[in-house]
CSV table of C-alpha atoms in Angstrom, one decimal:
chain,number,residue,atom,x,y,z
A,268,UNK,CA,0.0,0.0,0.0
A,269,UNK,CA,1.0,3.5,-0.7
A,270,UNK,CA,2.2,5.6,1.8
A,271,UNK,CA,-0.1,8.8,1.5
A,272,UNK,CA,1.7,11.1,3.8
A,273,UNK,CA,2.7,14.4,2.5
A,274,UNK,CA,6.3,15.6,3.2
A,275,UNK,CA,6.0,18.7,5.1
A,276,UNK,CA,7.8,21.1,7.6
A,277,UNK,CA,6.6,20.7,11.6
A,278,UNK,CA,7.9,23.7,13.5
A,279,UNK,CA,8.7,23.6,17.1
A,280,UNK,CA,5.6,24.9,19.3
A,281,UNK,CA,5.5,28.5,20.4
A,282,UNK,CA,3.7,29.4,23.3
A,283,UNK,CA,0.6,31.9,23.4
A,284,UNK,CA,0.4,33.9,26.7
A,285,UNK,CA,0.0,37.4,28.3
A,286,UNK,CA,2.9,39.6,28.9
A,287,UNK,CA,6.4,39.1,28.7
A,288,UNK,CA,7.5,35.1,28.0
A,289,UNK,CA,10.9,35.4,29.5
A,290,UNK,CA,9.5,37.4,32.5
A,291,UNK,CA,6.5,35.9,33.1
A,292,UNK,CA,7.0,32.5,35.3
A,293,UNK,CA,2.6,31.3,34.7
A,294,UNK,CA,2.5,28.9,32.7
A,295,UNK,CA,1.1,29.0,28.9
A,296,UNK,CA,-2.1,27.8,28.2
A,297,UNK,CA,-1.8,27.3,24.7
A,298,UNK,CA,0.4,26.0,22.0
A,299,UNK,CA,0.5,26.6,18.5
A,300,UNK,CA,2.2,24.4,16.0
A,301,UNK,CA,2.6,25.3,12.3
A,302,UNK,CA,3.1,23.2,9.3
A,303,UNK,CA,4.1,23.7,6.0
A,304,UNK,CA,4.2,22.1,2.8
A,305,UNK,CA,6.8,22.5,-0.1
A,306,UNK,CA,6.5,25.9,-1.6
A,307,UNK,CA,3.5,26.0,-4.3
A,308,UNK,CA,2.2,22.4,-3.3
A,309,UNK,CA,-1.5,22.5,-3.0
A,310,UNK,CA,-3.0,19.2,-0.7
A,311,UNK,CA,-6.2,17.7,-0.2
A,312,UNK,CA,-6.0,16.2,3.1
A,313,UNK,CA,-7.2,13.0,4.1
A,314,UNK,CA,-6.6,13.4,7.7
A,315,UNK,CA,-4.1,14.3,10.4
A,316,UNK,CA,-3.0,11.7,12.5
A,317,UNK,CA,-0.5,12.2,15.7
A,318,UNK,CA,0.1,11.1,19.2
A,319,UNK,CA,-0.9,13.3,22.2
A,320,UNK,CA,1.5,14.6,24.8
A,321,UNK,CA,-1.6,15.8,27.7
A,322,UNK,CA,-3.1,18.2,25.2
A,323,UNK,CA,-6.7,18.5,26.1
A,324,UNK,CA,-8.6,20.5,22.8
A,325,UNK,CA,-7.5,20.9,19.6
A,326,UNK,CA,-8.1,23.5,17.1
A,327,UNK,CA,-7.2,23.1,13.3
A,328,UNK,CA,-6.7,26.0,11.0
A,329,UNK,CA,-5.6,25.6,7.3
A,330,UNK,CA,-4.2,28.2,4.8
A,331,UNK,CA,-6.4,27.4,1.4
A,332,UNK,CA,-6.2,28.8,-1.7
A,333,UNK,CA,-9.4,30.4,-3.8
A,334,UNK,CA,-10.5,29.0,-7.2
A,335,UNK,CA,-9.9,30.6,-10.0
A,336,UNK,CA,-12.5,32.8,-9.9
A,337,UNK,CA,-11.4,34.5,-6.5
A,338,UNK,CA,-8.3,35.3,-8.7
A,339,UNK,CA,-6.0,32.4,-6.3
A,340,UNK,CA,-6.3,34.7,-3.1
A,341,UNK,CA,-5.4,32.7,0.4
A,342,UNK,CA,-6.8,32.5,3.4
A,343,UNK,CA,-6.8,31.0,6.9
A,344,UNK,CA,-9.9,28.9,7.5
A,345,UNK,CA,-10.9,27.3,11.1
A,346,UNK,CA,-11.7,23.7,10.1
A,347,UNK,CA,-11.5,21.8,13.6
A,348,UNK,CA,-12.8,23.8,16.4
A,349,UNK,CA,-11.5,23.0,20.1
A,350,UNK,CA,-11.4,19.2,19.4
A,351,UNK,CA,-11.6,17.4,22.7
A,352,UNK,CA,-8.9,14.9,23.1
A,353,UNK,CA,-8.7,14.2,27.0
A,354,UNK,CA,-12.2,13.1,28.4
A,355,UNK,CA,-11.1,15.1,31.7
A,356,UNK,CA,-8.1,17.8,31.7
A,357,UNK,CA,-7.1,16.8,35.2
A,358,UNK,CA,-6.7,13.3,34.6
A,359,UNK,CA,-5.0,11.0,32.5
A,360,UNK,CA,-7.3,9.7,30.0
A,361,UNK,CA,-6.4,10.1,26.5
A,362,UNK,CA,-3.2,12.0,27.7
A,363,UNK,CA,-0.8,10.1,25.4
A,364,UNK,CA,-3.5,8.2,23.0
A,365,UNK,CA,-3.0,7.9,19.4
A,366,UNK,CA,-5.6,9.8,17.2
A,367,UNK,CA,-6.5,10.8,13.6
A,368,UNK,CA,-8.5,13.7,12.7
A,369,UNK,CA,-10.5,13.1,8.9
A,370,UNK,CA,-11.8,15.1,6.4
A,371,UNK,CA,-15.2,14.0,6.9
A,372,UNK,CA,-15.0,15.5,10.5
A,373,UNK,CA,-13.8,18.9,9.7
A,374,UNK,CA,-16.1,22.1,9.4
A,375,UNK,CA,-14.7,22.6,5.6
A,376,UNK,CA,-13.6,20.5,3.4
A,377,UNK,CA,-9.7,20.5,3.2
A,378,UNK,CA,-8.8,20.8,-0.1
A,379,UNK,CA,-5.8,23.1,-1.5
A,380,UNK,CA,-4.3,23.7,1.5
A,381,UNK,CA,-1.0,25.5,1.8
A,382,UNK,CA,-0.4,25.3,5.0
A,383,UNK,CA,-1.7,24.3,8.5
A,384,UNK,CA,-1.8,25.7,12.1
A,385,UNK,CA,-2.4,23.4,14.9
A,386,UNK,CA,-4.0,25.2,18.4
A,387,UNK,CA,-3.7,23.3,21.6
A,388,UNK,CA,-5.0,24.0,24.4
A,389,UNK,CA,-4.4,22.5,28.0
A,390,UNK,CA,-6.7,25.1,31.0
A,391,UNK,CA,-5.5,22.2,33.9
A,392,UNK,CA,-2.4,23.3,35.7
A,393,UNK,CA,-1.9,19.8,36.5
A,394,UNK,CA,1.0,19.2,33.7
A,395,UNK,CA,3.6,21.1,33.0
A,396,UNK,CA,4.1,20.5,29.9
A,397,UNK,CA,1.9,19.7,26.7
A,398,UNK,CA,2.3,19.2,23.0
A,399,UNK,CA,1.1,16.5,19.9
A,400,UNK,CA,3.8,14.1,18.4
A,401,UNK,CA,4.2,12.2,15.4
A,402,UNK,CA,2.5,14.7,13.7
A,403,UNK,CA,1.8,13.4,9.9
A,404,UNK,CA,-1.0,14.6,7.3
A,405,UNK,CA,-2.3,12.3,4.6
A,406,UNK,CA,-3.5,13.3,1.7
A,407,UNK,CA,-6.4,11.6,-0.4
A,408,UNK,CA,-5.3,9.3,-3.5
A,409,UNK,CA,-7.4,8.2,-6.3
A,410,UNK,CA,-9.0,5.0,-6.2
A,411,UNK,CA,-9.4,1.9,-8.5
A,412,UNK,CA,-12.9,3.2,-9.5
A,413,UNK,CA,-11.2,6.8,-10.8
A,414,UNK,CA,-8.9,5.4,-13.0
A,415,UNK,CA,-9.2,5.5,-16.3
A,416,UNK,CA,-11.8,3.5,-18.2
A,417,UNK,CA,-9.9,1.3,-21.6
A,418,UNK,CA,-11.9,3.0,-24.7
A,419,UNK,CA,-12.7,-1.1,-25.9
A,420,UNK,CA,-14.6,-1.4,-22.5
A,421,UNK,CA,-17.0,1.7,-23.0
A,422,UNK,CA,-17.7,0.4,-26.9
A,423,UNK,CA,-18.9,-2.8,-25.4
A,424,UNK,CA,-23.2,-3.2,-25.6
A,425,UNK,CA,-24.9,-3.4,-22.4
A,426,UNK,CA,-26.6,-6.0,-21.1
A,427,UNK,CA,-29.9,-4.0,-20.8
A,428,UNK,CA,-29.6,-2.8,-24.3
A,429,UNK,CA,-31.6,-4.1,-27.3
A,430,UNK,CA,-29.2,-5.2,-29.8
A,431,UNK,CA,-30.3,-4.0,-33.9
A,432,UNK,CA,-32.1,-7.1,-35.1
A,433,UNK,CA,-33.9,-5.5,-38.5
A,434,UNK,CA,-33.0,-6.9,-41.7
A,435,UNK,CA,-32.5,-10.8,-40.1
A,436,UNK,CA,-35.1,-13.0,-40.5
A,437,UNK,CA,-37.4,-14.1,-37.5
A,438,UNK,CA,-35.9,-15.9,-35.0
A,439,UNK,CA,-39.1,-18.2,-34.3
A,440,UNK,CA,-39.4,-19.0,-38.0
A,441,UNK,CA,-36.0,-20.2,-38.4
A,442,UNK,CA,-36.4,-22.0,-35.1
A,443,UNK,CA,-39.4,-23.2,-37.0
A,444,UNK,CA,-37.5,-24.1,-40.0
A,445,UNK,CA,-34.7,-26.2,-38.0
A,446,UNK,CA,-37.1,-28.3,-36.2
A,447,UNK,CA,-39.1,-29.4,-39.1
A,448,UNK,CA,-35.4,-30.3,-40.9
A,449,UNK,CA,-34.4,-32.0,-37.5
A,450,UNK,CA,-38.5,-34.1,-37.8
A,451,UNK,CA,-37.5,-34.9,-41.7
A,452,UNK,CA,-34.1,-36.2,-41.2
A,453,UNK,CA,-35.5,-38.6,-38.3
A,454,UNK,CA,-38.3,-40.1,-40.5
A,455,UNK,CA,-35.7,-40.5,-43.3
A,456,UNK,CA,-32.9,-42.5,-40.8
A,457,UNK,CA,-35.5,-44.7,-39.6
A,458,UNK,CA,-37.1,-45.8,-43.3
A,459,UNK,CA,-33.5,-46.5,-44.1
A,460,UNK,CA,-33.0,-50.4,-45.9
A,461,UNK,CA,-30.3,-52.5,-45.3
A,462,UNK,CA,-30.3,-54.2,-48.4
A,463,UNK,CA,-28.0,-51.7,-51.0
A,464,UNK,CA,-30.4,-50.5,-54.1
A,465,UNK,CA,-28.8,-50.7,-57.4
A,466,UNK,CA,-28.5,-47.8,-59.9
A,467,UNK,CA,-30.1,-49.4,-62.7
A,468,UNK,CA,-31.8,-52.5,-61.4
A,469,UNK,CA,-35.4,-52.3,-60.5
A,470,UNK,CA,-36.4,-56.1,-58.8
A,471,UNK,CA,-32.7,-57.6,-59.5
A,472,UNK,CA,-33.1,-56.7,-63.3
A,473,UNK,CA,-31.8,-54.3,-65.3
A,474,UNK,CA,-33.9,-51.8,-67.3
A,475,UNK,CA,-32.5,-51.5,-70.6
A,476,UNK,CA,-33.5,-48.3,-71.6
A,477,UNK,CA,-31.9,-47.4,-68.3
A,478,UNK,CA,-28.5,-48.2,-69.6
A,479,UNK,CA,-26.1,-46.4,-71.6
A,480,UNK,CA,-23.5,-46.9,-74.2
A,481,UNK,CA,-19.9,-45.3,-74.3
């Protein structure tokens, strides 16, 4: 099986907090961890799958490009909204759980995405530390039923289709036709002698006027 994951960039976290980080001794309540994608990749994700290091909520936001028609402007979209990975902040549960995140679950539809933001949030002073691991992005392959149909299969008839019968004759009169031949040649095998007829003779005699002189 393929390996779908995309190659991309994960940045360290950086911490979001009030005031001054180096002065301020409380601890951060939230993380934020960007990743990027090789410059002018577009990717439809699948889903992000990582392991959890006592992160309780996770938020996913992903930089998408515009169609055409919004002349290929980007923007940062909010596609997973405070995701709950620990049951209880305060305890254990689900604090180093694996998990995957698909596309079915998020608020839009992840599809040209340059680049993604991942928000975690931990409000329990309990752990010092929090972050996500392992963090890998998938992004959607084609399956068998997209590939490309062979141009002899498509010229096949189908099954429900009526195939062009005008100009043959009718199938129950030559049916017809090929049982009566079948009845003949029955009645003709059973009337057989055994005893062989001559060309000329008619009662063991010959005809005269039958035969003929070289």
């Amino acid at each position: 099986m393929t390996d779908s994951a995309v190659a991309c960039t994960v940045k360290s976290p950086v911490a979001l907090q009030i005031g001054d980080v180096k002065s301020d001794t409380s601890r951060p309540g939230v993380y934020v961890i960007d990743v990027t994608f090789p410059q002018g990749q577009l990717v439809k994700i699948q889903d992000v799958s990582f392991k959890n290091y006592y992160t309780a909520f996770l938020t996913v936001r992903l930089q998408m490009k515009g169609s055409a028609s919004q002349e290929g402007s980007v923007k940062w979209v909010t596609c997973l909204r405070n995701h709950r990975l620990m049951p209880n902040p305060h305890t254990e549960e689900g604090s180093q759980d694996y998990f995957s995140v698909y596309r079915h679950q998020m608020l839009l539809l992840p599809d040209n995405v340059t680049a993604a933001r991942l928000i975690l949030r931990q409000p329990s002073s309990s752990w010092l530390n929090f972050t996500l691991e392992e963090i890998k992005i998938h992004q959607c392959v084609n399956d068998d039923s997209e590939r490309e149909v062979p141009v002899w299969f498509s010229e096949l008839t189908p099954v429900d289709q009526v195939p062009d019968l005008q100009g043959l004759p009718d199938p129950q009169a030559v049916a017809s036709s090929i049982q009566q031949m079948w009845a003949l040649t029955e009645v003709m095998q059973t009337s057989q002698t055994a005893v062989p007829i001559g060309r000329f003779d008619v009662d063991g005699c010959y005809d005269v006027n039958l035969l003929s002189y070289t």
